[in-house]
CSV table of C-alpha atoms and ligand atoms in Angstrom, one decimal:
chain,number,residue,atom,x,y,z
W,1171,MET,CA,-14.9,17.5,-11.1
W,1172,GLU,CA,-11.9,19.5,-12.4
W,1173,LYS,CA,-8.2,18.9,-12.0
W,1174,LEU,CA,-6.6,22.1,-10.6
W,1175,ALA,CA,-3.1,22.9,-9.4
W,1176,LEU,CA,-0.5,20.3,-8.5
W,1177,GLN,CA,-0.3,20.0,-4.7
W,1178,TYR,CA,2.4,17.3,-4.3
W,1179,GLN,CA,4.5,15.0,-6.4
W,1180,GLY,CA,5.6,11.8,-4.8
W,1181,LYS,CA,7.7,8.9,-6.2
W,1182,ALA,CA,4.7,7.1,-7.6
W,1183,LYS,CA,1.9,9.6,-7.6
W,1184,LYS,CA,1.0,13.2,-8.3
W,1185,LEU,CA,-1.8,14.9,-6.3
W,1186,TYR,CA,-3.8,17.8,-7.7
W,1187,ALA,CA,-6.4,20.1,-6.0
W,1188,THR,CA,-10.0,20.1,-7.3
W,1189,GLU,CA,-12.7,22.7,-6.9
W,1190,ASP,CA,-13.8,20.8,-3.8
W,1191,PRO,CA,-11.3,21.7,-1.0
W,1192,ASN,CA,-11.8,18.2,0.6
W,1193,VAL,CA,-11.1,16.2,-2.6
W,1194,LEU,CA,-7.8,15.5,-4.3
W,1195,TRP,CA,-7.2,14.2,-7.8
W,1196,VAL,CA,-4.5,11.4,-7.8
W,1197,GLU,CA,-2.5,10.5,-10.9
W,1198,TYR,CA,-0.6,7.2,-10.7
W,1199,LEU,CA,2.8,7.4,-12.4
W,1200,ASN,CA,4.9,4.9,-14.2
W,1201,GLN,CA,7.9,5.6,-12.1
W,1202,ALA,CA,9.4,2.7,-10.0
W,1203,THR,CA,11.9,3.4,-7.2
W,1204,ALA,CA,13.7,1.3,-4.7
W,1205,LEU,CA,16.6,1.6,-2.2
W,1206,ASN,CA,15.1,4.9,-1.0
W,1207,GLY,CA,15.2,6.4,-4.5
W,1208,LEU,CA,18.7,5.2,-5.5
W,1209,LYS,CA,17.2,2.8,-8.1
W,1210,LYS,CA,14.7,4.6,-10.4
W,1211,ASP,CA,13.1,3.6,-13.7
W,1212,GLU,CA,10.1,4.4,-15.8
W,1213,ILE,CA,8.0,1.3,-16.3
W,1214,LYS,CA,5.2,1.8,-18.9
W,1215,GLY,CA,1.9,0.5,-17.6
W,1216,LYS,CA,2.7,0.4,-13.9
W,1217,GLY,CA,0.6,3.5,-13.1
W,1218,ILE,CA,-2.5,2.0,-14.7
W,1219,LEU,CA,-2.0,-1.3,-12.9
W,1220,ASN,CA,-1.5,0.2,-9.4
W,1221,ASN,CA,-4.5,2.5,-9.9
W,1222,ALA,CA,-6.7,-0.5,-10.8
W,1223,ILE,CA,-5.3,-2.7,-8.0
W,1224,THR,CA,-5.5,-0.1,-5.3
W,1225,SER,CA,-9.0,0.9,-6.3
W,1226,LEU,CA,-10.2,-2.7,-6.1
W,1227,ILE,CA,-8.5,-3.3,-2.8
W,1228,PHE,CA,-9.9,-0.1,-1.2
W,1229,GLN,CA,-13.4,-1.1,-2.4
W,1230,GLU,CA,-12.9,-4.5,-0.7
W,1231,LEU,CA,-11.8,-2.8,2.5
W,1232,SER,CA,-14.8,-0.5,2.4
W,1233,ALA,CA,-17.2,-3.4,1.9
W,1234,ALA,CA,-15.6,-4.9,5.1
W,1235,GLY,CA,-16.3,-1.7,7.0
W,1236,ILE,CA,-12.8,-0.2,6.9
W,1237,ALA,CA,-13.0,3.5,6.0
W,1238,SER,CA,-10.4,5.0,3.7
W,1239,HIS,CA,-9.7,8.2,1.7
W,1240,PHE,CA,-10.7,6.4,-1.5
W,1241,ILE,CA,-13.7,8.0,-3.4
W,1242,GLU,CA,-13.6,6.6,-6.9
W,1243,LYS,CA,-11.5,5.6,-9.9
W,1244,ILE,CA,-12.1,8.2,-12.6
W,1245,SER,CA,-9.8,7.0,-15.4
W,1246,GLU,CA,-7.2,4.3,-16.1
W,1247,SER,CA,-4.5,6.1,-14.1
W,1248,GLU,CA,-6.5,8.5,-11.9
W,1249,GLN,CA,-8.7,8.4,-8.9
W,1250,LEU,CA,-10.4,10.9,-6.5
W,1251,VAL,CA,-9.6,10.7,-2.8
W,1252,GLN,CA,-10.6,12.6,0.3
W,1253,LYS,CA,-8.0,15.2,1.3
W,1254,VAL,CA,-6.2,14.2,4.5
W,1255,THR,CA,-3.1,15.3,6.4
W,1256,ILE,CA,-0.8,12.3,6.3
W,1257,VAL,CA,0.5,11.1,9.6
W,1258,PRO,CA,4.3,10.8,8.9
W,1259,LEU,CA,4.4,7.1,9.7
W,1260,GLU,CA,4.9,4.1,7.4
W,1261,VAL,CA,2.8,1.4,9.2
W,1262,VAL,CA,4.2,-2.0,8.2
W,1263,VAL,CA,2.3,-5.2,9.1
W,1264,ARG,CA,4.2,-8.5,8.9
W,1265,ASN,CA,2.8,-12.1,8.8
W,1266,TYR,CA,6.0,-13.8,7.6
W,1267,ALA,CA,9.6,-12.7,7.9
W,1268,ALA,CA,11.0,-10.9,4.8
W,1269,GLY,CA,12.9,-7.9,3.7
W,1270,SER,CA,14.4,-5.7,6.3
W,1271,PHE,CA,12.9,-7.8,9.1
W,1272,THR,CA,15.0,-10.9,8.1
W,1273,LYS,CA,18.1,-8.7,7.9
W,1274,ARG,CA,17.5,-7.2,11.3
W,1275,LEU,CA,16.7,-10.4,13.1
W,1276,GLY,CA,18.6,-13.1,11.1
W,1277,LEU,CA,15.5,-15.1,10.2
W,1278,ALA,CA,15.0,-17.1,7.0
W,1279,GLU,CA,12.7,-15.3,4.5
W,1280,GLY,CA,9.3,-16.9,4.6
W,1281,THR,CA,9.4,-17.9,8.3
W,1282,LYS,CA,5.8,-17.7,9.6
W,1283,LEU,CA,5.5,-15.3,12.6
W,1284,ALA,CA,3.7,-16.5,15.7
W,1285,GLN,CA,1.4,-13.5,15.4
W,1286,PRO,CA,1.2,-10.4,13.1
W,1287,ILE,CA,3.5,-7.6,13.9
W,1288,VAL,CA,2.7,-3.9,13.4
W,1289,GLU,CA,5.8,-1.6,13.1
W,1290,PHE,CA,6.2,2.1,12.7
W,1291,TYR,CA,8.8,3.7,10.5
W,1292,TYR,CA,9.3,7.5,10.6
W,1293,LYS,CA,8.5,8.9,7.1
W,1294,ASN,CA,11.6,10.9,6.4
W,1295,ASP,CA,13.6,10.4,3.1
W,1296,ASP,CA,16.7,12.1,4.5
W,1297,LEU,CA,16.9,9.5,7.3
W,1298,ALA,CA,15.8,6.6,5.1
W,1299,ASP,CA,12.6,6.0,7.1
W,1300,PRO,CA,14.0,4.7,10.4
W,1301,LEU,CA,12.1,2.1,12.5
W,1302,ILE,CA,10.7,3.8,15.7
W,1303,ASN,CA,8.6,2.7,18.6
W,1304,ASP,CA,5.4,4.1,20.2
W,1305,ASP,CA,7.3,6.2,22.7
W,1306,THR,CA,9.2,7.9,19.8
W,1307,VAL,CA,6.0,8.6,18.0
W,1308,LEU,CA,4.7,10.3,21.2
W,1309,ALA,CA,7.9,12.1,22.0
W,1310,LEU,CA,8.2,13.6,18.4
W,1311,ASN,CA,4.4,14.5,18.5
W,1312,LEU,CA,3.8,12.4,15.3
W,1313,ALA,CA,0.6,11.0,16.7
W,1314,THR,CA,-1.3,10.9,20.0
W,1315,ALA,CA,-1.7,7.8,22.2
W,1316,THR,CA,-5.3,7.5,21.0
W,1317,GLU,CA,-4.3,7.8,17.4
W,1318,ILE,CA,-1.6,5.2,17.8
W,1319,ALA,CA,-4.2,2.8,19.2
W,1320,THR,CA,-6.6,3.6,16.3
W,1321,ILE,CA,-3.9,3.1,13.7
W,1322,LYS,CA,-2.7,-0.2,15.2
W,1323,ASP,CA,-6.2,-1.5,15.4
W,1324,ALA,CA,-7.0,-0.4,11.8
W,1325,ALA,CA,-3.8,-1.9,10.6
W,1326,ARG,CA,-4.7,-5.3,12.1
W,1327,GLN,CA,-8.2,-5.1,10.6
W,1328,VAL,CA,-6.8,-4.3,7.2
W,1329,ASN,CA,-4.4,-7.3,7.6
W,1330,GLU,CA,-7.3,-9.7,8.4
W,1331,VAL,CA,-9.3,-8.6,5.4
W,1332,LEU,CA,-6.3,-8.7,3.0
W,1333,ILE,CA,-5.1,-12.1,4.2
W,1334,ALA,CA,-8.6,-13.5,3.4
W,1335,LEU,CA,-8.9,-11.7,0.1
W,1336,PHE,CA,-5.4,-12.7,-1.1
W,1337,HIS,CA,-5.8,-16.3,0.2
W,1338,HIS,CA,-8.9,-16.5,-2.0
W,1339,LEU,CA,-6.7,-15.5,-4.9
W,1340,LYS,CA,-4.1,-18.2,-3.9
W,1341,ILE,CA,-1.7,-15.5,-2.8
W,1342,ARG,CA,0.1,-15.4,0.6
W,1343,LEU,CA,0.2,-11.9,2.2
W,1344,ILE,CA,3.8,-11.8,3.6
W,1345,ASP,CA,3.8,-8.1,4.7
W,1346,PHE,CA,2.6,-4.7,3.6
W,1347,LYS,CA,2.9,-1.0,4.3
W,1348,ILE,CA,0.0,1.4,4.8
W,1349,GLU,CA,-0.4,5.1,5.7
W,1350,PHE,CA,-3.0,7.0,7.5
W,1351,GLY,CA,-4.2,10.6,7.5
W,1352,ARG,CA,-6.4,12.9,9.5
W,1353,ASP,CA,-9.5,14.4,7.8
W,1354,THR,CA,-10.8,17.9,8.5
W,1355,THR,CA,-12.5,16.6,11.7
W,1356,GLY,CA,-9.3,15.0,12.9
W,1357,ALA,CA,-10.6,11.4,12.3
W,1358,ILE,CA,-8.0,8.9,11.3
W,1359,LEU,CA,-8.5,7.4,7.8
W,1360,LEU,CA,-6.6,4.8,5.8
W,1361,ALA,CA,-4.9,6.6,2.9
W,1362,ASP,CA,-2.2,6.3,0.2
W,1363,GLU,CA,-2.3,3.1,-1.8
W,1364,ILE,CA,-2.3,-0.7,-1.4
W,1365,SER,CA,-0.7,-2.4,-4.4
W,1366,PRO,CA,2.2,-4.8,-5.3
W,1367,ASP,CA,4.5,-1.7,-4.7
W,1368,THR,CA,3.5,-1.7,-1.1
W,1369,CYS,CA,2.9,-5.4,-0.3
W,1370,ARG,CA,4.8,-8.6,-0.5
W,1371,LEU,CA,2.6,-11.1,-2.2
W,1372,TRP,CA,3.8,-14.7,-2.8
W,1373,ASP,CA,2.0,-17.3,-5.0
W,1374,GLU,CA,0.7,-19.8,-2.5
W,1375,THR,CA,1.6,-22.8,-4.7
W,1376,THR,CA,4.9,-21.7,-6.2
W,1377,ASN,CA,6.2,-19.1,-3.7
W,1378,GLU,CA,6.8,-16.8,-6.8
W,1379,HIS,CA,7.1,-13.1,-5.9
W,1380,LEU,CA,4.1,-11.2,-7.2
W,1381,ASP,CA,5.3,-7.8,-6.0
W,1382,LYS,CA,7.9,-5.1,-6.3
W,1383,ASP,CA,10.7,-7.4,-5.0
W,1384,ILE,CA,10.7,-8.4,-8.8
W,1385,TYR,CA,12.1,-4.9,-9.4
W,1386,ARG,CA,14.0,-4.4,-6.2
W,1387,ARG,CA,15.9,-7.6,-6.6
W,1388,ASP,CA,16.1,-7.7,-10.5
W,1389,LEU,CA,14.1,-10.9,-10.7
W,1390,GLY,CA,12.4,-10.2,-14.0
W,1391,GLU,CA,9.7,-8.1,-15.6
W,1392,LEU,CA,7.4,-6.2,-13.2
W,1393,VAL,CA,4.4,-5.5,-15.6
W,1394,PRO,CA,3.3,-9.2,-16.2
W,1395,VAL,CA,3.5,-9.9,-12.5
W,1396,TYR,CA,1.3,-6.9,-11.6
W,1397,GLN,CA,-1.0,-7.9,-14.4
W,1398,GLU,CA,-1.3,-11.4,-12.8
W,1399,VAL,CA,-2.3,-9.8,-9.5
W,1400,LEU,CA,-4.9,-7.6,-11.2
W,1401,ARG,CA,-6.2,-10.6,-13.2
W,1402,ARG,CA,-6.8,-12.6,-10.0
W,1403,LEU,CA,-8.5,-9.6,-8.3
W,1404,GLU,CA,-10.8,-9.0,-11.3
W,1405,ASN,CA,-11.7,-12.7,-11.6
W,1406,ASN,CA,-12.7,-12.5,-7.9
W,1407,GLN,CA,-14.9,-9.5,-8.7
W,1408,GLU,CA,-16.5,-11.4,-11.6
W,1409,GLU,CA,-17.2,-14.4,-9.4
W,1410,LYS,CA,-18.9,-12.2,-6.9
W,1411,THR,CA,-21.0,-10.4,-9.6
W,1412,CYS,CA,-22.1,-13.9,-10.9
W,1413,ILE,CA,-23.2,-15.0,-7.4
W,1414,LEU,CA,-25.3,-11.7,-7.1
T,2489,TMP,P1,10.7,-3.9,4.4
T,2489,TMP,O1,10.8,-5.4,4.7
T,2489,TMP,O2,11.7,-3.4,3.4
T,2489,TMP,O3,10.8,-3.1,5.7
T,2489,TMP,O4,9.3,-3.7,3.8
T,2489,TMP,C1,8.1,-4.1,4.5
T,2489,TMP,C2,6.9,-3.9,3.6
T,2489,TMP,O5,6.7,-2.5,3.4
T,2489,TMP,C3,7.1,-4.5,2.2
T,2489,TMP,O6,5.8,-5.0,1.8
T,2489,TMP,C4,7.4,-3.3,1.3
T,2489,TMP,C5,6.7,-2.2,2.0
T,2489,TMP,N1,7.5,-0.9,1.9
T,2489,TMP,C6,6.9,0.1,1.2
T,2489,TMP,O7,5.8,0.1,0.7
T,2489,TMP,N2,7.6,1.3,1.2
T,2489,TMP,C7,8.8,1.5,1.7
T,2489,TMP,O8,9.4,2.6,1.7
T,2489,TMP,C8,9.4,0.4,2.5
T,2489,TMP,C9,10.7,0.4,3.1
T,2489,TMP,C10,8.6,-0.8,2.5
């Protein structure tokens, strides 16, 4: 497979065409951003870590029967994915109150929610990704009612798999953001990445943050924390290989 023209440059990734029109070449970057791009830094090693972590997580999801755009990791910082048209929604799933949810509702960070919540944010940098409801998704033609149902159902399934996976690693899954796309047949597929950039992960024993809040809130060095998440995921893989 060959890397062809740059198709899209995001905050954390570059997407390139390949000779297969249905396959994109993803390069994970070292750039970290927060506060809708107001805070920006180059963090050496971050791209490699997020590529490794996302690849392992998408493999776990695939093993659990959840389809995604992920094809394979092809180098330390690159992977191949199926080309999809991204649905312009940031789909956030919350198990515990944190971040913008605590600010909006006045809850203490870490409060366990009686049930998981799925929220939609409109992907629009100029508007700083506003929270919207299902009616708004329909009224703006962002997705159909059937697609909304598929996306919510998939988001809840991803949540169940990730809660169990991270619990095995002694990590509490507080919340996370995922994105979906439509493939050439119009089918909805999980896309983008799942990494400590897009999840809130707390150590079950110490409540330490093992995610991008380290960077957002200036709590310390990001790389050792992401390395710790990768270390636990890789140990889990090794355990499974030994059992097999
Ligand atoms: P929030 O509490 O700031 O709304 O974030 C909820 C979750 O979504 C958290 O795990 C971080 C993730 N997230 C992203 O991945 N990208 C974003 O642009 C935002 C706002 C949140």
